[in-house]
Amino acid sequence: RRKFSPYRDSRREPLFVQATLKQGYLHELIQAYQKSEIKSAIEKAITYLAASYELDRLEPKLLMAYSAFESIVNNLSNKLGISRCLSNNQFKNLKTELISVVDDFCENESAQGRKVFIEGLKDKLSEIKTRPLRNKVIDIIKSNSIDYSDIWDLHADELREKIQGIINRRNKLIHDVKSADPDFFYPDLVRVRTLCERFILAELGFKDYSLFWALAYQETRMLREATK
């Protein structure tokens, strides 16, 4: 029997205290959104997040949450200048060296008969210019002082492992669905949405978590307690 039902309803509670929004806080958030450098990315992420609440089945919900998460992470990292390992010129020089290494390796290993695969390997070199998604997520959490204490019960040095676990399961769901573990669908949905919402709010200048509705992240806290 699964610990978490794969078709469980998700959060129905509001995110903020309604009275606070009436006092002008919503207007401040909207103004910040209008002025944001990544306004279009926020709009896209919110659209995906909304879909993750409206869809019926858990797998599509989770895919929409992943899409929102990656969209906001990639755009925030571009804005912060943390999306690449090297500049274009630096990487161009490195790539030239790496291609030479690949050619020498293939010649020494008698791999010339696998020309198609060798060319594919060279094409993959361009991907190493971009920093891993996990590293970008962690940097965004640190640079914006995102609170994750109600998401996981862990030390800061364990965060890397938790984020990578989510990314690995995302990859399985998309590329190798038969090996995806449905026991993690619901927990990952809740946690990915929580992080995504907080990344968006951080970009809009939101810092006061006490303004959240008391039950807004009840699911998140329940998962934290259940998986201690």
Short mmCIF file of C-alpha atoms in Angstrom, two decimals:
data_model
loop_
_atom_site.label_atom_id
_atom_site.label_comp_id
_atom_site.label_asym_id
_atom_site.label_seq_id
_atom_site.Cartn_x
_atom_site.Cartn_y
_atom_site.Cartn_z
CA ARG A 1 0.00 0.00 0.00
CA ARG A 2 1.42 3.39 -0.98
CA LYS A 3 2.20 5.93 1.69
CA PHE A 4 0.95 8.79 -0.51
CA SER A 5 -1.99 8.37 -2.87
CA PRO A 6 -1.01 9.20 -6.48
CA TYR A 7 -4.42 10.77 -7.15
CA ARG A 8 -4.86 12.86 -4.04
CA ASP A 9 -6.48 16.31 -4.25
CA SER A 10 -4.07 19.22 -3.89
CA ARG A 11 -4.22 22.47 -1.95
CA ARG A 12 -7.50 24.38 -1.92
CA GLU A 13 -6.56 27.01 0.65
CA PRO A 14 -5.57 30.59 -0.39
CA LEU A 15 -1.93 31.61 -0.31
CA PHE A 16 -2.34 34.92 1.51
CA VAL A 17 -4.52 36.36 4.26
CA GLN A 18 -7.31 38.12 2.37
CA ALA A 19 -7.41 41.12 4.73
CA THR A 20 -3.73 41.79 4.05
CA LEU A 21 -4.32 41.89 0.30
CA LYS A 22 -7.16 44.37 0.82
CA GLN A 23 -4.73 46.71 2.57
CA GLY A 24 -2.79 47.17 -0.67
CA TYR A 25 -0.34 44.29 -0.62
CA LEU A 26 -1.76 42.78 -3.79
CA HIS A 27 -1.28 46.12 -5.55
CA GLU A 28 2.39 46.16 -4.48
CA LEU A 29 2.92 42.64 -5.84
CA ILE A 30 1.28 43.55 -9.14
CA GLN A 31 3.46 46.66 -9.45
CA ALA A 32 6.57 44.59 -8.79
CA TYR A 33 5.43 42.08 -11.40
CA GLN A 34 4.90 44.85 -13.97
CA LYS A 35 8.43 46.16 -13.38
CA SER A 36 10.19 42.78 -13.27
CA GLU A 37 12.86 42.04 -15.89
CA ILE A 38 11.45 38.53 -16.21
CA LYS A 39 7.77 39.47 -16.34
CA SER A 40 7.00 37.11 -19.24
CA ALA A 41 8.71 34.20 -17.49
CA ILE A 42 6.69 34.85 -14.31
CA GLU A 43 3.50 34.90 -16.35
CA LYS A 44 4.42 31.60 -17.99
CA ALA A 45 5.32 30.00 -14.66
CA ILE A 46 2.05 31.15 -13.07
CA THR A 47 0.13 29.71 -16.02
CA TYR A 48 1.85 26.35 -15.56
CA LEU A 49 1.29 26.47 -11.79
CA ALA A 50 -2.41 27.20 -12.27
CA ALA A 51 -2.66 24.20 -14.60
CA SER A 52 -1.02 22.03 -11.94
CA TYR A 53 -3.95 22.81 -9.65
CA GLU A 54 -6.71 22.45 -12.25
CA LEU A 55 -5.77 19.17 -13.97
CA ASP A 56 -7.31 15.98 -12.61
CA ARG A 57 -4.57 13.36 -12.82
CA LEU A 58 -1.40 13.59 -10.80
CA GLU A 59 1.15 12.97 -13.56
CA PRO A 60 0.02 15.97 -15.68
CA LYS A 61 -0.15 18.10 -12.52
CA LEU A 62 3.45 17.19 -11.75
CA LEU A 63 4.63 17.87 -15.31
CA MET A 64 3.04 21.32 -15.22
CA ALA A 65 4.72 22.04 -11.87
CA TYR A 66 8.09 20.93 -13.27
CA SER A 67 7.58 23.21 -16.28
CA ALA A 68 6.80 26.18 -14.03
CA PHE A 69 9.80 25.42 -11.84
CA GLU A 70 12.32 25.10 -14.66
CA SER A 71 10.99 28.18 -16.40
CA ILE A 72 11.37 30.43 -13.38
CA VAL A 73 14.72 28.90 -12.33
CA ASN A 74 16.30 29.33 -15.76
CA ASN A 75 15.09 32.91 -16.12
CA LEU A 76 16.10 33.90 -12.60
CA SER A 77 19.54 32.37 -13.09
CA ASN A 78 19.97 34.30 -16.35
CA LYS A 79 19.01 37.50 -14.55
CA LEU A 80 21.45 36.78 -11.71
CA GLY A 81 24.22 35.82 -14.13
CA ILE A 82 24.59 32.31 -12.73
CA SER A 83 23.35 30.24 -15.66
CA ARG A 84 26.69 29.55 -17.35
CA CYS A 85 29.96 28.03 -16.21
CA LEU A 86 32.04 30.06 -18.69
CA SER A 87 31.68 33.01 -21.03
CA ASN A 88 31.07 32.27 -24.70
CA ASN A 89 34.68 33.03 -25.63
CA GLN A 90 36.07 30.95 -22.77
CA PHE A 91 33.86 28.03 -23.67
CA LYS A 92 34.75 28.30 -27.37
CA ASN A 93 38.42 27.85 -26.45
CA LEU A 94 37.66 24.98 -24.09
CA LYS A 95 35.45 23.24 -26.65
CA THR A 96 38.24 23.34 -29.22
CA GLU A 97 40.53 21.61 -26.72
CA LEU A 98 37.89 19.04 -25.80
CA ILE A 99 37.15 18.16 -29.43
CA SER A 100 40.86 17.56 -29.95
CA VAL A 101 40.87 15.25 -26.91
CA VAL A 102 37.86 13.33 -28.25
CA ASP A 103 39.52 12.92 -31.66
CA ASP A 104 42.74 11.64 -30.07
CA PHE A 105 40.81 9.26 -27.82
CA CYS A 106 38.80 7.82 -30.71
CA GLU A 107 41.92 7.36 -32.80
CA ASN A 108 43.73 5.57 -29.97
CA GLU A 109 40.72 3.40 -29.13
CA SER A 110 40.04 2.42 -32.77
CA ALA A 111 36.57 3.98 -32.56
CA GLN A 112 36.53 5.32 -36.09
CA GLY A 113 33.79 2.85 -37.06
CA ARG A 114 31.41 4.68 -34.76
CA LYS A 115 31.60 8.02 -36.54
CA VAL A 116 27.94 8.89 -35.94
CA PHE A 117 28.29 8.41 -32.21
CA ILE A 118 31.56 10.32 -32.09
CA GLU A 119 29.93 13.32 -33.76
CA GLY A 120 27.06 13.03 -31.29
CA LEU A 121 29.57 13.13 -28.44
CA LYS A 122 31.08 16.32 -29.84
CA ASP A 123 27.63 17.89 -30.13
CA LYS A 124 26.96 17.11 -26.45
CA LEU A 125 29.98 19.16 -25.43
CA SER A 126 27.97 22.36 -25.89
CA GLU A 127 25.70 21.33 -23.01
CA ILE A 128 28.43 21.61 -20.42
CA LYS A 129 28.49 25.39 -20.88
CA THR A 130 25.26 25.60 -18.88
CA ARG A 131 25.40 25.02 -15.13
CA PRO A 132 23.43 22.08 -13.74
CA LEU A 133 19.83 22.85 -12.80
CA ARG A 134 20.51 21.70 -9.23
CA ASN A 135 23.28 24.28 -8.76
CA LYS A 136 21.10 27.08 -10.11
CA VAL A 137 18.24 26.12 -7.78
CA ILE A 138 20.51 26.10 -4.74
CA ASP A 139 22.07 29.45 -5.66
CA ILE A 140 18.62 31.03 -6.07
CA ILE A 141 17.56 29.67 -2.67
CA LYS A 142 20.69 31.09 -1.04
CA SER A 143 20.73 34.46 -2.82
CA ASN A 144 17.06 35.12 -2.01
CA SER A 145 17.13 33.57 1.50
CA ILE A 146 14.26 31.23 0.55
CA ASP A 147 12.90 29.48 3.61
CA TYR A 148 12.66 25.71 3.08
CA SER A 149 12.46 24.68 6.73
CA ASP A 150 8.81 23.66 6.28
CA ILE A 151 9.65 21.64 3.15
CA TRP A 152 12.44 19.42 4.47
CA ASP A 153 13.86 18.64 7.87
CA LEU A 154 17.53 18.83 6.95
CA HIS A 155 20.83 20.65 7.25
CA ALA A 156 21.98 23.06 4.55
CA ASP A 157 24.54 20.57 3.20
CA GLU A 158 21.73 18.05 2.55
CA LEU A 159 19.78 20.41 0.31
CA ARG A 160 21.89 19.49 -2.73
CA GLU A 161 20.84 15.84 -2.43
CA LYS A 162 17.14 16.67 -2.06
CA ILE A 163 17.09 18.97 -5.09
CA GLN A 164 18.98 16.43 -7.20
CA GLY A 165 16.48 13.74 -6.18
CA ILE A 166 13.60 15.83 -7.50
CA ILE A 167 15.46 16.44 -10.77
CA ASN A 168 16.30 12.75 -11.18
CA ARG A 169 12.67 11.75 -10.69
CA ARG A 170 11.56 14.46 -13.12
CA ASN A 171 13.91 13.00 -15.74
CA LYS A 172 12.55 9.51 -15.19
CA LEU A 173 8.94 10.66 -15.48
CA ILE A 174 9.67 12.36 -18.81
CA HIS A 175 12.23 10.03 -20.36
CA ASP A 176 11.68 6.65 -18.69
CA VAL A 177 8.18 6.66 -17.23
CA LYS A 178 8.22 2.90 -16.50
CA SER A 179 10.97 3.41 -13.93
CA ALA A 180 9.27 6.43 -12.30
CA ASP A 181 8.20 5.78 -8.70
CA PRO A 182 4.57 6.95 -8.18
CA ASP A 183 5.14 7.10 -4.42
CA PHE A 184 7.08 10.32 -5.03
CA PHE A 185 4.60 11.98 -7.42
CA TYR A 186 2.53 13.69 -4.76
CA PRO A 187 5.43 14.76 -2.46
CA ASP A 188 7.38 16.14 -5.42
CA LEU A 189 4.32 18.00 -6.72
CA VAL A 190 3.82 19.76 -3.38
CA ARG A 191 7.49 20.61 -2.91
CA VAL A 192 8.14 21.78 -6.46
CA ARG A 193 5.09 24.05 -6.36
CA THR A 194 6.12 25.43 -2.98
CA LEU A 195 9.62 26.30 -4.19
CA CYS A 196 8.32 27.73 -7.46
CA GLU A 197 5.81 29.98 -5.69
CA ARG A 198 8.47 31.24 -3.31
CA PHE A 199 10.93 31.92 -6.15
CA ILE A 200 8.29 34.02 -7.91
CA LEU A 201 7.39 35.90 -4.73
CA ALA A 202 11.07 36.52 -3.96
CA GLU A 203 11.50 38.08 -7.41
CA LEU A 204 8.56 40.36 -6.57
CA GLY A 205 10.23 41.47 -3.33
CA PHE A 206 8.10 39.35 -0.99
CA LYS A 207 9.97 38.45 2.19
CA ASP A 208 7.40 38.30 5.00
CA TYR A 209 6.30 34.67 5.25
CA SER A 210 4.07 35.54 8.20
CA LEU A 211 1.60 36.99 5.69
CA PHE A 212 0.87 33.55 4.29
CA TRP A 213 -2.54 32.13 5.10
CA ALA A 214 -2.16 29.80 8.10
CA LEU A 215 -3.19 26.73 6.08
CA ALA A 216 -1.51 27.73 2.80
CA TYR A 217 1.35 25.28 3.17
CA GLN A 218 -0.30 22.70 5.40
CA GLU A 219 0.40 19.98 2.82
CA THR A 220 4.07 20.92 2.76
CA ARG A 221 4.39 20.76 6.54
CA MET A 222 2.50 17.45 6.71
CA LEU A 223 4.90 15.90 4.20
CA ARG A 224 7.86 17.18 6.17
CA GLU A 225 6.58 15.51 9.33
CA ALA A 226 5.64 12.29 7.53
CA THR A 227 9.07 11.82 5.96
CA LYS A 228 11.27 12.59 8.97
#
